[in-house]
Each structure stands twice: as C-alpha cells, then as structure tokens.
Amino acid sequence: MSKVCEITGKRAMFGNNVSFSINKTRRRFNVNLSKKRFYIPEEDRWVTLKVSAKALKSINKKGISAVLKEAKAQGFVK
C-alpha cells in the first residue's frame, strides 16, 4: 500500500541525512498517516480512509462532508 493521504494527497518526500563530517546520504520523510473510519450521514454509511494528521484536523474543524467535497474537487477522492 502506498503511503499517500487520501484527502490531501500528501506523500513521502526525499532529502539527505547530513552527518557531522557533512557526508550526505538519501533518506525519506514519511507522512504521518493513520487509518480511520468516518460516518457520512448524507450517504448513511461508514468509510475507511488513510488520512494524515493535518487532514484529521481539517475534518474535525470543517466536518467530513465538506472535506470530502473539497477532495473530490481537487481529484484526490473518486
């Protein structure tokens, strides 16, 4: 399974580990994802999504239906 947020589209970034002697080796910055179930009252069903911490805060603030509508407009959710 890919490490991509289904609401915001966030994915892993790449960068460098820099040692004391300034040797650079490649590393990954993974996304803070968690699997959550959400109830959508308009459709009267439960949906399981992999969401980032930022998406979870947005859902708590705006509500799941508003956030899903925005994600559909941006093309992240079908």
Short mmCIF file of C-alpha atoms in Angstrom, two decimals:
data_model
loop_
_atom_site.label_atom_id
_atom_site.label_comp_id
_atom_site.label_asym_id
_atom_site.label_seq_id
_atom_site.Cartn_x
_atom_site.Cartn_y
_atom_site.Cartn_z
CA MET A 1 0.00 0.00 0.00
CA SER A 2 1.30 3.43 -0.88
CA LYS A 3 1.87 5.98 1.87
CA VAL A 4 -0.43 8.69 0.47
CA CYS A 5 -3.14 10.65 2.29
CA GLU A 6 -6.50 10.08 0.58
CA ILE A 7 -7.78 13.57 1.48
CA THR A 8 -4.84 15.94 0.98
CA GLY A 9 -2.69 13.87 -1.40
CA LYS A 10 0.39 14.21 0.81
CA ARG A 11 3.12 11.67 0.07
CA ALA A 12 6.67 10.90 1.19
CA MET A 13 9.37 13.50 0.50
CA PHE A 14 13.08 12.79 -0.01
CA GLY A 15 16.10 14.55 1.38
CA ASN A 16 19.52 14.00 2.90
CA ASN A 17 20.88 12.78 6.22
CA VAL A 18 23.82 15.05 6.96
CA SER A 19 26.46 13.70 9.33
CA PHE A 20 28.88 15.68 11.48
CA SER A 21 31.50 15.35 8.74
CA ILE A 22 28.88 16.63 6.24
CA ASN A 23 28.54 13.29 4.40
CA LYS A 24 25.13 13.17 2.73
CA THR A 25 23.03 10.02 2.34
CA ARG A 26 19.48 9.88 0.99
CA ARG A 27 16.52 9.48 3.35
CA ARG A 28 12.72 9.61 3.31
CA PHE A 29 10.37 11.91 5.19
CA ASN A 30 7.26 9.74 5.58
CA VAL A 31 3.75 11.12 6.07
CA ASN A 32 2.06 10.87 9.47
CA LEU A 33 -0.81 8.59 8.33
CA SER A 34 -3.49 6.78 10.28
CA LYS A 35 -6.40 4.61 9.17
CA LYS A 36 -9.75 5.99 10.40
CA ARG A 37 -13.43 5.16 9.92
CA PHE A 38 -15.79 8.07 9.30
CA TYR A 39 -19.58 8.11 9.25
CA ILE A 40 -21.12 10.09 6.38
CA PRO A 41 -24.73 10.94 7.34
CA GLU A 42 -25.71 12.12 3.84
CA GLU A 43 -24.93 8.69 2.38
CA ASP A 44 -25.78 6.81 5.63
CA ARG A 45 -22.58 4.72 5.51
CA TRP A 46 -19.15 4.28 7.06
CA VAL A 47 -15.98 4.99 5.06
CA THR A 48 -12.44 3.92 5.95
CA LEU A 49 -9.75 6.39 4.88
CA LYS A 50 -5.98 6.69 5.29
CA VAL A 51 -5.58 10.29 6.42
CA SER A 52 -2.68 12.45 7.54
CA ALA A 53 -2.70 14.30 10.85
CA LYS A 54 -3.39 17.58 9.00
CA ALA A 55 -6.39 16.05 7.20
CA LEU A 56 -7.73 14.75 10.52
CA LYS A 57 -7.55 18.27 11.99
CA SER A 58 -9.37 19.63 8.92
CA ILE A 59 -12.11 17.01 9.30
CA ASN A 60 -12.54 17.91 12.98
CA LYS A 61 -12.82 21.59 12.07
CA LYS A 62 -14.96 21.55 8.89
CA GLY A 63 -16.71 18.18 9.00
CA ILE A 64 -16.24 15.07 6.90
CA SER A 65 -18.74 16.00 4.15
CA ALA A 66 -17.16 19.40 3.47
CA VAL A 67 -13.64 17.95 3.39
CA LEU A 68 -14.70 15.10 1.08
CA LYS A 69 -16.35 17.61 -1.26
CA GLU A 70 -13.11 19.64 -1.45
CA ALA A 71 -11.05 16.47 -2.03
CA LYS A 72 -13.36 15.41 -4.88
CA ALA A 73 -12.99 18.84 -6.48
CA GLN A 74 -9.18 18.52 -6.32
CA GLY A 75 -9.29 14.97 -7.69
CA PHE A 76 -7.98 13.05 -4.66
CA VAL A 77 -11.23 11.13 -4.00
CA LYS A 78 -13.36 9.47 -6.66
#
